[in-house]
XYZ file of C-alpha atoms in Angstrom:
679
model
C 25.393 -56.801 -21.088
C 27.942 -54.005 -21.361
C 27.027 -50.867 -23.264
C 28.981 -50.358 -26.475
C 31.392 -47.437 -26.222
C 30.937 -44.638 -28.703
C 34.441 -45.322 -29.937
C 36.282 -48.566 -29.362
C 39.416 -48.028 -27.238
C 41.425 -50.407 -29.413
C 41.259 -47.877 -32.230
C 43.468 -45.561 -30.203
C 46.132 -48.209 -29.501
C 47.673 -47.820 -32.929
C 47.030 -44.973 -35.293
C 47.043 -47.275 -38.314
C 44.140 -49.301 -36.894
C 41.855 -46.366 -37.479
C 41.757 -47.029 -41.207
C 40.257 -50.443 -40.340
C 37.794 -49.016 -37.828
C 34.821 -50.300 -39.829
C 35.970 -53.921 -39.769
C 37.058 -53.817 -36.110
C 33.778 -52.215 -35.072
C 31.796 -54.756 -37.124
C 33.637 -57.587 -35.321
C 32.762 -56.109 -31.976
C 29.129 -55.482 -32.880
C 28.816 -59.067 -34.041
C 30.257 -60.253 -30.753
C 27.858 -58.061 -28.766
C 24.894 -59.317 -30.714
C 25.859 -62.939 -30.160
C 26.543 -62.436 -26.469
C 23.232 -60.618 -26.092
C 21.480 -63.577 -27.771
C 23.213 -66.015 -25.405
C 22.416 -63.961 -22.312
C 18.815 -63.462 -23.384
C 18.337 -67.228 -23.749
C 20.439 -68.485 -20.834
C 20.995 -65.607 -18.424
C 24.766 -65.642 -18.817
C 27.424 -67.178 -20.990
C 28.550 -69.353 -18.058
C 25.066 -70.808 -17.755
C 24.935 -71.245 -21.510
C 28.148 -73.270 -21.613
C 26.699 -76.232 -19.743
C 26.549 -78.796 -22.519
C 28.538 -81.248 -20.399
C 25.691 -81.146 -17.860
C 23.045 -81.995 -20.458
C 24.566 -84.228 -23.110
C 26.062 -87.661 -22.580
C 25.033 -89.517 -19.442
C 23.101 -87.406 -16.919
C 21.589 -88.590 -13.657
C 17.868 -88.006 -13.012
C 17.139 -88.771 -9.346
C 13.461 -87.854 -9.719
C 12.955 -90.607 -12.280
C 15.570 -92.959 -10.749
C 17.701 -93.453 -13.819
C 20.059 -91.978 -16.365
C 19.414 -89.938 -19.473
C 21.668 -90.281 -22.444
C 21.635 -87.513 -25.079
C 23.600 -86.884 -28.258
C 23.361 -84.137 -30.888
C 23.188 -85.923 -34.274
C 21.077 -83.802 -36.647
C 21.904 -85.778 -39.795
C 21.402 -89.258 -38.331
C 18.500 -91.519 -39.327
C 18.814 -94.129 -36.598
C 20.811 -94.113 -33.368
C 21.346 -96.834 -30.761
C 23.209 -97.018 -27.448
C 25.049 -100.259 -26.751
C 27.938 -101.826 -24.892
C 28.291 -103.702 -21.603
C 24.805 -102.549 -20.602
C 23.284 -104.426 -23.570
C 25.721 -107.352 -23.589
C 26.937 -105.725 -26.818
C 23.591 -106.162 -28.542
C 23.868 -103.142 -30.838
C 20.147 -102.433 -31.314
C 18.579 -103.093 -27.919
C 18.408 -99.408 -26.869
C 17.134 -97.117 -29.649
C 17.368 -93.368 -29.146
C 14.456 -91.018 -29.930
C 14.996 -88.010 -32.128
C 14.032 -84.695 -30.526
C 14.135 -81.005 -31.278
C 17.244 -79.757 -33.035
C 18.480 -83.242 -33.874
C 19.093 -84.215 -30.260
C 18.647 -87.956 -29.731
C 17.937 -89.362 -26.273
C 17.044 -92.459 -24.253
C 16.160 -92.933 -20.604
C 17.795 -95.790 -18.739
C 15.779 -96.637 -15.588
C 17.615 -98.107 -12.619
C 15.037 -100.885 -12.436
C 16.371 -102.224 -15.728
C 19.987 -101.059 -15.958
C 21.281 -100.546 -12.393
C 23.355 -103.729 -12.572
C 24.412 -103.214 -16.159
C 25.276 -99.522 -16.331
C 27.967 -99.390 -13.688
C 31.142 -97.385 -13.163
C 33.628 -98.455 -15.828
C 31.076 -99.945 -18.262
C 32.119 -99.724 -21.893
C 29.678 -97.927 -24.172
C 29.284 -96.906 -27.798
C 26.616 -95.583 -30.092
C 25.553 -97.078 -33.398
C 24.687 -94.402 -35.925
C 23.014 -94.857 -39.292
C 23.403 -91.896 -41.629
C 24.497 -90.861 -45.097
C 27.791 -92.706 -44.643
C 26.123 -95.954 -43.600
C 26.276 -97.791 -40.251
C 29.111 -96.893 -37.900
C 29.983 -97.645 -34.285
C 30.994 -94.392 -32.686
C 32.027 -92.903 -29.327
C 29.688 -90.306 -27.800
C 30.876 -86.721 -28.225
C 30.543 -85.817 -24.535
C 32.032 -89.028 -23.139
C 34.206 -88.349 -20.098
C 36.542 -91.263 -20.541
C 37.640 -93.319 -23.531
C 39.833 -96.405 -23.252
C 41.778 -98.437 -25.769
C 41.531 -102.202 -25.960
C 45.102 -103.528 -25.608
C 44.473 -106.304 -28.135
C 42.331 -104.727 -30.846
C 43.667 -101.181 -30.248
C 40.115 -99.922 -30.735
C 38.736 -97.207 -28.447
C 35.437 -97.373 -26.571
C 33.661 -94.881 -24.401
C 33.464 -95.600 -20.700
C 30.643 -94.789 -18.306
C 32.523 -92.932 -15.591
C 30.682 -92.609 -12.288
C 33.021 -93.166 -9.308
C 31.286 -94.139 -6.031
C 32.725 -91.036 -4.383
C 33.198 -87.689 -6.127
C 36.698 -86.280 -6.058
C 37.437 -84.320 -2.903
C 38.354 -80.767 -3.888
C 38.116 -79.483 -0.328
C 40.891 -77.088 0.563
C 41.595 -76.177 -3.051
C 41.178 -72.428 -2.918
C 44.036 -71.731 -5.279
C 44.037 -68.323 -6.954
C 46.387 -68.070 -9.934
C 46.113 -64.286 -9.988
C 48.317 -64.139 -6.884
C 51.307 -65.661 -8.705
C 52.379 -62.615 -10.633
C 53.923 -62.953 -14.068
C 53.722 -66.508 -15.415
C 56.946 -68.535 -15.573
C 55.705 -71.691 -17.251
C 57.110 -75.205 -17.349
C 55.665 -76.868 -20.428
C 55.327 -80.595 -19.871
C 54.019 -83.817 -21.362
C 52.905 -86.341 -18.765
C 53.535 -89.416 -20.902
C 57.137 -88.612 -21.745
C 58.022 -87.256 -18.278
C 59.384 -90.588 -17.128
C 62.933 -91.756 -17.789
C 61.811 -95.289 -18.516
C 60.973 -96.256 -22.083
C 57.207 -96.312 -21.631
C 54.252 -93.994 -21.056
C 54.324 -92.079 -17.767
C 51.293 -91.476 -15.567
C 49.521 -88.593 -13.866
C 50.449 -90.036 -10.468
C 54.144 -90.341 -11.368
C 54.144 -86.798 -12.693
C 52.589 -85.483 -9.484
C 55.076 -87.434 -7.375
C 58.273 -86.952 -9.357
C 57.970 -83.894 -11.613
C 55.899 -81.343 -9.725
C 58.551 -81.088 -6.943
C 61.194 -80.608 -9.634
C 59.191 -77.789 -11.203
C 58.653 -76.127 -7.866
C 62.357 -76.424 -6.958
C 63.382 -74.833 -10.237
C 61.302 -71.786 -9.396
C 58.551 -71.994 -12.037
C 55.104 -70.886 -10.891
C 53.018 -72.634 -13.517
C 52.979 -75.939 -15.381
C 51.467 -76.180 -18.850
C 50.201 -79.679 -19.594
C 50.180 -80.960 -23.173
C 48.191 -83.892 -24.573
C 45.581 -83.853 -21.811
C 42.570 -84.544 -24.045
C 42.179 -88.043 -25.447
C 43.833 -88.663 -28.769
C 44.043 -91.997 -30.611
C 47.586 -91.571 -31.961
C 50.175 -91.030 -29.226
C 52.643 -89.611 -31.751
C 50.368 -86.655 -32.522
C 51.670 -85.075 -29.294
C 48.046 -84.689 -28.233
C 47.070 -82.388 -31.103
C 44.767 -84.756 -33.022
C 42.024 -84.838 -30.393
C 39.204 -87.348 -30.582
C 37.289 -87.042 -27.293
C 37.161 -83.455 -26.074
C 35.734 -84.120 -22.619
C 37.962 -87.114 -21.766
C 41.415 -86.801 -20.208
C 43.784 -89.221 -21.904
C 43.426 -92.657 -20.332
C 47.033 -93.510 -21.270
C 48.191 -91.561 -18.248
C 45.598 -92.750 -15.696
C 42.079 -91.898 -14.552
C 40.319 -88.537 -14.422
C 40.742 -88.670 -10.639
C 44.486 -89.101 -11.079
C 44.575 -85.903 -13.161
C 42.481 -84.056 -10.583
C 44.867 -85.207 -7.841
C 47.805 -83.915 -9.888
C 46.165 -80.497 -10.219
C 45.188 -80.349 -6.561
C 48.750 -81.189 -5.528
C 50.168 -78.585 -7.886
C 47.868 -75.990 -6.339
C 48.949 -76.988 -2.852
C 52.549 -76.386 -3.977
C 51.675 -72.955 -5.342
C 51.757 -73.948 -8.992
C 49.105 -72.942 -11.527
C 48.131 -75.596 -14.077
C 47.476 -74.414 -17.632
C 46.000 -76.716 -20.226
C 47.074 -76.863 -23.848
C 43.588 -76.450 -25.328
C 43.125 -77.755 -28.848
C 40.080 -76.083 -30.412
C 41.749 -75.422 -33.740
C 40.922 -78.798 -35.277
C 40.055 -82.443 -34.531
C 41.168 -85.846 -35.668
C 39.560 -87.056 -38.891
C 39.240 -90.684 -37.671
C 35.748 -92.119 -37.976
C 36.228 -94.746 -35.290
C 37.171 -92.377 -32.459
C 36.403 -88.742 -33.125
C 33.734 -86.261 -34.231
C 34.222 -86.568 -37.967
C 30.927 -87.480 -39.707
C 29.477 -88.450 -36.337
C 25.904 -87.997 -37.591
C 26.711 -89.467 -41.028
C 27.281 -86.121 -42.781
C 30.496 -84.258 -43.473
C 29.127 -80.988 -42.108
C 28.078 -81.599 -38.486
C 31.034 -80.188 -36.515
C 32.909 -79.015 -39.618
C 32.023 -77.261 -42.833
C 31.391 -79.494 -45.845
C 34.058 -80.608 -48.277
C 37.447 -78.938 -48.468
C 36.310 -76.052 -46.260
C 36.228 -78.470 -43.353
C 39.699 -79.930 -43.915
C 43.109 -78.725 -42.647
C 45.435 -80.005 -45.356
C 48.661 -79.103 -43.542
C 47.704 -81.100 -40.439
C 45.545 -83.764 -42.110
C 42.698 -83.052 -39.736
C 39.207 -81.589 -39.607
C 38.241 -77.969 -38.922
C 35.457 -76.790 -36.664
C 32.592 -74.766 -38.104
C 32.812 -71.896 -35.628
C 29.792 -70.152 -37.154
C 27.359 -72.920 -36.208
C 25.545 -72.347 -32.910
C 25.769 -75.978 -31.830
C 29.533 -76.109 -32.491
C 30.064 -72.873 -30.574
C 28.062 -74.366 -27.699
C 30.117 -77.579 -27.799
C 33.425 -75.719 -27.682
C 32.347 -73.185 -25.065
C 31.043 -76.017 -22.922
C 34.387 -77.730 -23.324
C 36.260 -74.596 -22.255
C 34.143 -74.328 -19.110
C 34.284 -78.069 -18.379
C 38.022 -78.292 -17.790
C 37.944 -75.215 -15.530
C 34.939 -76.486 -13.616
C 35.530 -80.214 -13.311
C 39.365 -80.247 -13.179
C 40.181 -76.794 -11.750
C 42.605 -75.863 -14.511
C 43.851 -72.289 -14.184
C 43.682 -71.286 -17.801
C 44.494 -72.264 -21.347
C 47.117 -71.958 -24.000
C 44.934 -71.964 -27.116
C 46.764 -74.024 -29.720
C 46.768 -73.232 -33.411
C 45.089 -69.824 -33.217
C 46.651 -68.731 -36.509
C 45.112 -71.727 -38.271
C 41.742 -70.889 -36.725
C 41.533 -67.242 -37.666
C 42.599 -67.419 -41.325
C 41.134 -69.434 -44.134
C 44.685 -69.977 -45.436
C 45.639 -71.112 -41.909
C 48.546 -68.722 -41.726
C 50.424 -70.092 -44.714
C 51.222 -66.669 -46.159
C 53.494 -63.754 -45.492
C 51.939 -61.211 -43.146
C 53.543 -58.367 -45.019
C 50.579 -56.047 -45.465
C 48.112 -54.604 -42.978
C 45.073 -55.422 -45.056
C 45.695 -59.153 -44.546
C 44.398 -58.823 -40.975
C 41.078 -57.487 -42.193
C 40.370 -58.964 -45.633
C 38.229 -61.934 -46.622
C 40.984 -64.421 -45.792
C 40.123 -63.845 -42.112
C 37.775 -66.389 -40.524
C 35.429 -64.019 -38.723
C 33.511 -66.905 -37.184
C 36.681 -68.105 -35.466
C 37.451 -64.629 -34.133
C 33.918 -64.432 -32.767
C 34.309 -67.799 -31.072
C 37.631 -66.799 -29.505
C 36.137 -63.558 -28.141
C 33.225 -65.521 -26.671
C 35.589 -68.124 -25.265
C 37.764 -65.529 -23.547
C 34.651 -63.862 -22.157
C 33.460 -67.180 -20.763
C 36.802 -68.164 -19.227
C 37.338 -64.806 -17.535
C 33.744 -64.588 -16.335
C 33.678 -68.104 -14.912
C 37.226 -68.030 -13.476
C 38.457 -64.420 -13.173
C 41.916 -65.618 -12.080
C 42.374 -67.772 -15.203
C 44.856 -66.766 -17.863
C 44.534 -67.318 -21.596
C 47.465 -67.461 -24.024
C 47.168 -67.269 -27.811
C 49.513 -69.263 -30.031
C 49.330 -66.854 -32.951
C 52.293 -66.239 -35.185
C 50.557 -63.683 -37.391
C 50.362 -60.768 -34.959
C 46.629 -60.263 -35.431
C 45.836 -56.783 -34.069
C 43.690 -56.585 -30.911
C 44.333 -60.239 -30.040
C 45.381 -59.323 -26.498
C 43.042 -56.397 -26.008
C 40.013 -56.733 -23.706
C 36.850 -57.853 -25.461
C 34.991 -54.856 -24.085
C 37.521 -52.560 -25.763
C 36.992 -54.236 -29.132
C 39.646 -56.936 -28.837
C 39.668 -60.738 -28.755
C 40.435 -60.919 -25.060
C 43.589 -62.993 -24.588
C 45.828 -62.160 -21.644
C 49.059 -63.123 -23.403
C 50.409 -64.113 -26.781
C 53.323 -66.456 -27.410
C 56.415 -64.668 -28.725
C 57.006 -67.260 -31.433
C 59.493 -65.165 -33.396
C 62.079 -65.438 -30.591
C 62.803 -69.222 -30.753
C 62.770 -69.026 -34.553
C 65.367 -66.265 -34.311
C 67.684 -68.270 -32.053
C 67.532 -71.318 -34.294
C 68.254 -69.185 -37.345
C 71.234 -67.557 -35.616
C 72.683 -70.874 -34.489
C 72.214 -72.465 -37.923
C 73.267 -69.643 -40.223
C 75.435 -67.019 -38.509
C 78.961 -67.579 -37.123
C 79.422 -66.365 -33.540
C 81.786 -63.578 -34.470
C 79.128 -62.112 -36.778
C 76.271 -62.098 -34.305
C 74.736 -58.658 -34.436
C 73.749 -57.428 -30.986
C 71.188 -55.035 -32.493
C 69.473 -58.006 -34.145
C 69.219 -59.647 -30.710
C 67.950 -56.490 -29.078
C 65.394 -55.788 -31.792
C 63.864 -59.259 -31.885
C 63.577 -59.345 -28.070
C 61.953 -55.937 -27.768
C 59.877 -55.958 -30.980
C 56.483 -56.126 -29.304
C 53.715 -53.652 -28.606
C 53.659 -52.345 -25.037
C 50.025 -53.294 -24.497
C 50.415 -56.844 -25.871
C 51.653 -59.014 -23.028
C 53.999 -61.672 -24.364
C 55.116 -65.084 -23.157
C 58.693 -65.373 -24.410
C 60.745 -68.547 -24.805
C 64.052 -69.626 -26.250
C 62.691 -73.022 -27.321
C 59.636 -75.178 -26.784
C 58.610 -78.667 -27.835
C 58.434 -77.487 -31.455
C 62.185 -76.911 -31.580
C 62.805 -80.340 -30.068
C 60.773 -82.478 -32.451
C 62.479 -85.006 -34.691
C 63.856 -83.256 -37.741
C 64.927 -80.301 -35.630
C 67.213 -79.996 -32.622
C 67.121 -78.551 -29.146
C 69.341 -75.557 -28.581
C 71.736 -77.693 -26.547
C 71.977 -80.351 -29.232
C 72.349 -77.767 -31.971
C 75.179 -76.159 -30.018
C 77.030 -79.341 -29.042
C 75.602 -82.149 -31.175
C 77.529 -85.422 -30.860
C 79.927 -83.835 -28.330
C 77.109 -84.221 -25.798
C 77.780 -87.963 -25.795
C 81.452 -87.600 -24.917
C 82.168 -84.078 -23.648
C 79.633 -83.390 -20.892
C 81.799 -84.962 -18.201
C 82.983 -82.228 -15.866
C 86.548 -83.565 -16.015
C 86.612 -83.338 -19.829
C 87.607 -80.114 -21.517
C 85.943 -79.540 -24.832
C 85.893 -76.271 -26.740
C 82.612 -77.281 -28.365
C 80.970 -78.021 -25.022
C 82.407 -74.920 -23.373
C 80.935 -72.802 -26.138
C 77.616 -74.646 -26.013
C 77.241 -74.396 -22.258
C 78.123 -70.710 -22.310
C 75.683 -69.776 -25.098
C 72.909 -71.977 -23.673
C 72.907 -69.870 -20.512
C 73.263 -66.538 -22.308
C 70.413 -67.259 -24.706
C 68.085 -68.053 -21.826
C 69.018 -65.045 -19.735
C 68.687 -62.710 -22.723
C 65.296 -64.159 -23.570
C 63.770 -64.016 -20.131
C 65.141 -60.561 -19.319
C 64.213 -58.868 -22.602
C 61.577 -60.867 -24.397
C 58.273 -60.336 -22.601
C 56.136 -60.363 -19.475
C 56.087 -64.147 -19.134
C 58.469 -67.026 -19.841
C 58.155 -70.636 -20.951
C 60.485 -73.628 -21.014
C 59.862 -77.176 -22.229
C 60.682 -79.840 -19.642
C 64.296 -80.928 -19.666
C 65.480 -78.123 -21.891
C 66.469 -76.114 -18.835
C 69.356 -78.518 -18.198
C 70.223 -79.022 -21.860
C 68.405 -82.294 -22.493
C 70.180 -83.885 -25.450
C 68.765 -85.158 -28.718
C 65.217 -84.704 -29.991
C 61.664 -85.858 -29.344
C 60.358 -88.728 -31.413
C 57.285 -90.656 -30.354
C 56.967 -94.381 -30.989
C 55.978 -95.028 -34.601
C 56.483 -97.566 -37.322
C 59.508 -95.695 -38.659
C 61.457 -96.075 -35.407
C 60.296 -99.557 -34.507
C 57.739 -98.168 -32.027
C 60.544 -97.104 -29.735
C 60.184 -94.907 -26.638
C 63.893 -94.050 -26.577
C 63.293 -90.433 -27.593
C 59.833 -90.038 -25.997
C 61.109 -89.668 -22.440
C 63.210 -87.369 -20.274
C 66.589 -88.443 -18.936
C 66.405 -86.801 -15.503
C 69.378 -88.806 -14.303
C 71.668 -86.713 -16.515
C 70.848 -83.639 -14.454
C 71.267 -85.573 -11.196
C 74.704 -86.936 -12.085
C 77.335 -84.856 -10.192
C 80.015 -85.800 -12.742
C 78.119 -84.262 -15.683
C 77.542 -80.656 -16.687
C 73.780 -80.939 -17.153
C 73.161 -80.120 -13.491
C 75.172 -76.932 -13.855
C 72.871 -75.745 -16.631
C 69.848 -76.660 -14.494
C 71.280 -74.786 -11.509
C 71.791 -71.681 -13.641
C 68.205 -71.885 -14.864
C 66.984 -72.217 -11.256
C 68.973 -69.232 -9.991
C 68.085 -67.161 -13.057
C 64.388 -67.719 -12.404
C 64.734 -66.981 -8.695
C 66.368 -63.672 -9.596
C 63.700 -62.839 -12.161
C 60.930 -63.499 -9.646
C 62.623 -61.764 -6.701
C 63.300 -58.546 -8.598
C 60.139 -58.455 -10.741
C 62.024 -58.404 -14.010
C 59.112 -59.690 -16.117
C 56.756 -57.137 -14.576
C 59.220 -54.389 -15.515
C 58.411 -55.055 -19.195
C 61.017 -53.505 -21.532
C 64.664 -53.329 -20.511
C 66.344 -49.934 -20.577
C 69.136 -49.814 -23.162
C 72.273 -48.412 -21.512
C 74.888 -49.235 -24.166
C 75.404 -51.238 -27.346
C 79.095 -51.896 -28.126
C 78.966 -53.478 -31.552
C 82.729 -53.809 -31.887
C 82.965 -55.935 -28.759
C 79.531 -57.548 -29.244
C 78.517 -56.348 -25.787
C 75.054 -55.187 -24.812
C 74.256 -53.438 -21.527
C 70.711 -52.845 -20.267
C 68.924 -52.488 -16.972
C 65.797 -53.398 -15.043
C 65.548 -51.059 -12.082
C 68.826 -51.315 -10.131
C 69.933 -54.448 -11.978
C 72.451 -54.018 -14.793
C 72.797 -56.781 -17.401
C 76.077 -57.102 -19.323
C 76.055 -59.677 -22.122
C 79.286 -60.188 -24.074
C 78.537 -62.384 -27.084
C 82.058 -62.214 -28.512
C 83.763 -65.590 -28.855
C 87.192 -64.084 -28.142
C 87.163 -60.583 -26.647
C 87.611 -60.366 -22.885
C 88.322 -56.785 -21.797
C 89.640 -55.669 -18.383
C 88.672 -52.278 -16.942
C 85.680 -52.092 -19.224
C 83.473 -49.043 -18.468
C 79.801 -49.938 -18.112
C 77.086 -47.280 -17.695
C 74.781 -47.726 -14.699
C 71.377 -46.192 -14.028
C 72.417 -44.322 -10.890
C 75.513 -43.742 -8.722
C 76.426 -46.251 -6.049
C 78.157 -49.570 -5.387
C 77.392 -52.544 -7.620
C 78.150 -56.192 -7.020
C 77.710 -59.335 -9.135
C 74.296 -60.870 -8.547
C 74.469 -63.632 -11.186
C 77.290 -64.684 -13.510
C 77.023 -67.319 -16.193
C 80.828 -67.694 -15.880
C 80.559 -69.026 -12.337
C 82.072 -72.514 -11.911
C 78.799 -73.492 -10.188
C 77.181 -73.137 -13.602
C 79.925 -74.759 -15.659
C 81.665 -71.442 -16.357
C 85.377 -70.764 -16.486
C 85.541 -68.778 -13.206
C 87.143 -65.613 -14.586
C 85.079 -63.101 -12.600
C 85.601 -62.265 -8.919
C 82.047 -61.988 -7.716
C 82.364 -60.544 -4.210
C 84.153 -57.335 -5.115
C 82.083 -54.134 -5.094
C 82.248 -51.878 -8.145
C 82.073 -48.157 -7.267
C 80.487 -45.868 -9.801
C 82.203 -42.748 -11.122
C 80.689 -39.803 -13.038
C 81.513 -38.878 -16.612
C 80.318 -35.680 -18.249
C 78.964 -36.385 -21.730
C 79.434 -34.201 -24.791
C 75.864 -32.950 -24.463
C 76.512 -31.969 -20.842
C 74.656 -34.871 -19.300
C 76.306 -36.519 -16.281
C 76.356 -40.305 -16.559
C 77.695 -42.858 -14.122
C 79.904 -45.881 -14.910
C 81.556 -48.830 -13.211
C 84.678 -50.668 -14.299
C 84.303 -54.445 -14.828
C 86.140 -57.336 -16.398
C 84.027 -57.878 -19.518
C 84.486 -61.595 -20.215
C 83.721 -63.164 -23.581
C 80.651 -65.413 -23.947
C 79.443 -64.374 -20.536
C 76.326 -62.785 -19.097
C 76.634 -60.985 -15.768
C 73.961 -59.232 -13.733
C 75.100 -56.503 -11.342
C 72.967 -55.202 -8.491
C 73.195 -51.811 -6.879
C 74.069 -51.966 -3.163
C 72.834 -48.918 -1.313
C 73.142 -45.313 -2.369
C-alpha cells in the first residue's frame, strides 16, 4: 500500500484545482481506504478480482466434480437446470450460503455424461418478482436459439485449453497508439454477420498494411440485440456467440499479437441491458442487486440499467470482469465506454460551464472510486495495458496517476474534435472557415492529459448522421467516384477528407483513432438490421471492394491514410505532442506549423493558390515535399512538383530576430508536409 503524499501532486497541475483540494483529497483518501481494505482481505487487488475463478462453474478435482455458485442475495429459491437435468427445472436445488451466495456440487459420478462441453444451462430463480428462468451472471458463453430467439447459458469446457504459447506480446513497445476501431460482425462485405475467424483472416492484414498498431474491438461482450452496437450488454463474461467461439476470439487476438497489433476492448461498465430474460436486471428478484433501486438504477437516455458502484459485490463483479478479459483473452487494454454517464448523476446531460460542477453533489463518487480501482487493477495486473476514458465532460484528474490523486486513465478521447468537424461541414461555408478555430480546437488540451484524437468514429456514422465522406459528397458518391469522372463536388470532398485527417492526427493529440472503412471514405451510414429497415444488413457491413477497385477513388483516399500514418509513426509526430505554430495567414486561410524538422502547410481556401509563397521554417536548410494531398496518387490534381528542393533564406524581423523561409506554391485545398534535408 503506497503512503499518502503530504500534498497530492494533482493539486499542482492546475492552480484552480487548489480551491477544490478538499474534495480531491477526500476522493483519494476514500480510494486508499478501499484499496487498503481489499489488500488486507485478499493480499492484492489482482487476487481480489478473481470472481470468475469462484462463481459460475468451477472444477474441483479433489472431490471429482463441479461447483456451481451464484450471488443472489434477494432470492428465496434457486435451481440449476438444462441439458444436465433433461430440462427438469427443479432437480438441482442450490443451497444458500454466506452473503447470499447460492451453490450446488455436481459430482462426476452423477453428471459426467450430462454436464459436457456445450451443454445448455439456466437457473430458475424465485424472488420478489416471481419465478424466472435466468442465465448465470458469470457464464462464459451464451447462445441464441435460432427458432425461439431465446438465449441460454452454455457450459464451456473445451477438451484442450487454448494454446497461448509464444504470445509474449508487450503493447508498451508500440509507442503512441494509432487505433483502428472495428466491429467484427459488420466487417464482412456480405449482408450477414461476420465472424472472428474471418476478421482475423481478412481484416487484420488490412489493418497492419494501413500502418495502424492497435485494433479496438466493439461489441465483444454478449448482447441480445445486435442493433445496440454491443452497448446493451447482457452477459459480461461471455464473448458474443454471433461471431464464433471464445477460442475463435482468442485466436484472433493471438494472430493480431503475432502481427504486432495490440487489441483493445470496448469495455461497457457504464450500464447493462434491462432485459429480464438475458441480463442482470432483477436477477435475484429485487430491483437493487446490481443496480440501485427505482429511478436511481435506470439510465433514461439509454433505456438501460445502471450499476451500483458503491456496493462491494458489484465492485467485485466489475473488477473481476476487467481482469478476466486481460487474463483469459490477453486483451491489451480497454476503452471504457460511457464514462461521463458513470461519473455524474445527470449522466452528462448538462453544460459543463462552471468548475464547481466537477466537484458538487451531481458527481457519482462511487463511480469515480470504481474507476480508480479499475485502473489500479488493470495496470497492476498488466503493466503494458492502456486505458482510455470516453469522457466528454473534461473531469479534472481523469488522466492523472491514481497515486497522485487522479483516476488513473492513460488517455482520454478527444470527443470535441469530431463534433467540431461535423459542425464546420454542416454550418460554415468553406470560404469562411476560420483557421484559428481549427488550431484552437486541435490544441485545446492540457499538456499532461494524453488525448486520443479522431476526425470521426462510429458515432458519426450511425443512421441519422453521416460519415465525413458522405457529408462532403453525399449522392455524388454514387456517380462521381470513378477516376475518369470529373466532379467539382467529389474533388472538393476528396481534398477536404484528406486535409481533415492530416490536421487531426498532426495537431489533435498523442494518439489517433479511425473507424474501419472511414479511412477510404466508406459511403453512407451504419444501420443495423431492425424492424424499421426490414431486418436488412445492407448498411451493417463494409464494402471493401470499393477500396480495391482501381477505377474508383476510394483506394486513393486509403493510400493517403496509409502513407500519412507511416509518416506519423516514422517521425514520431504523436509523441511530439503540440505542433509549433509558425504562421497563421487568415486572409489566405493557410496555417503553417512544425513537428521537429517537418513543416506542415495547410491551405483551406477553396480558391486561392499562390505561387512564390513564403513559408517560415524552423531552421535553415533544404526542404523537400514529404507528403502532398494534391498528389495524383491520392486523387489530387497534381499541381505540386514534389522532387524539387526548397532552399531557405533569412529574413530579419522588425524585432531584430532572424527567421528563415522557403518559397513554395501554396495550392488551395491542399495539405503539404515538407522535410528538412541536411543542414
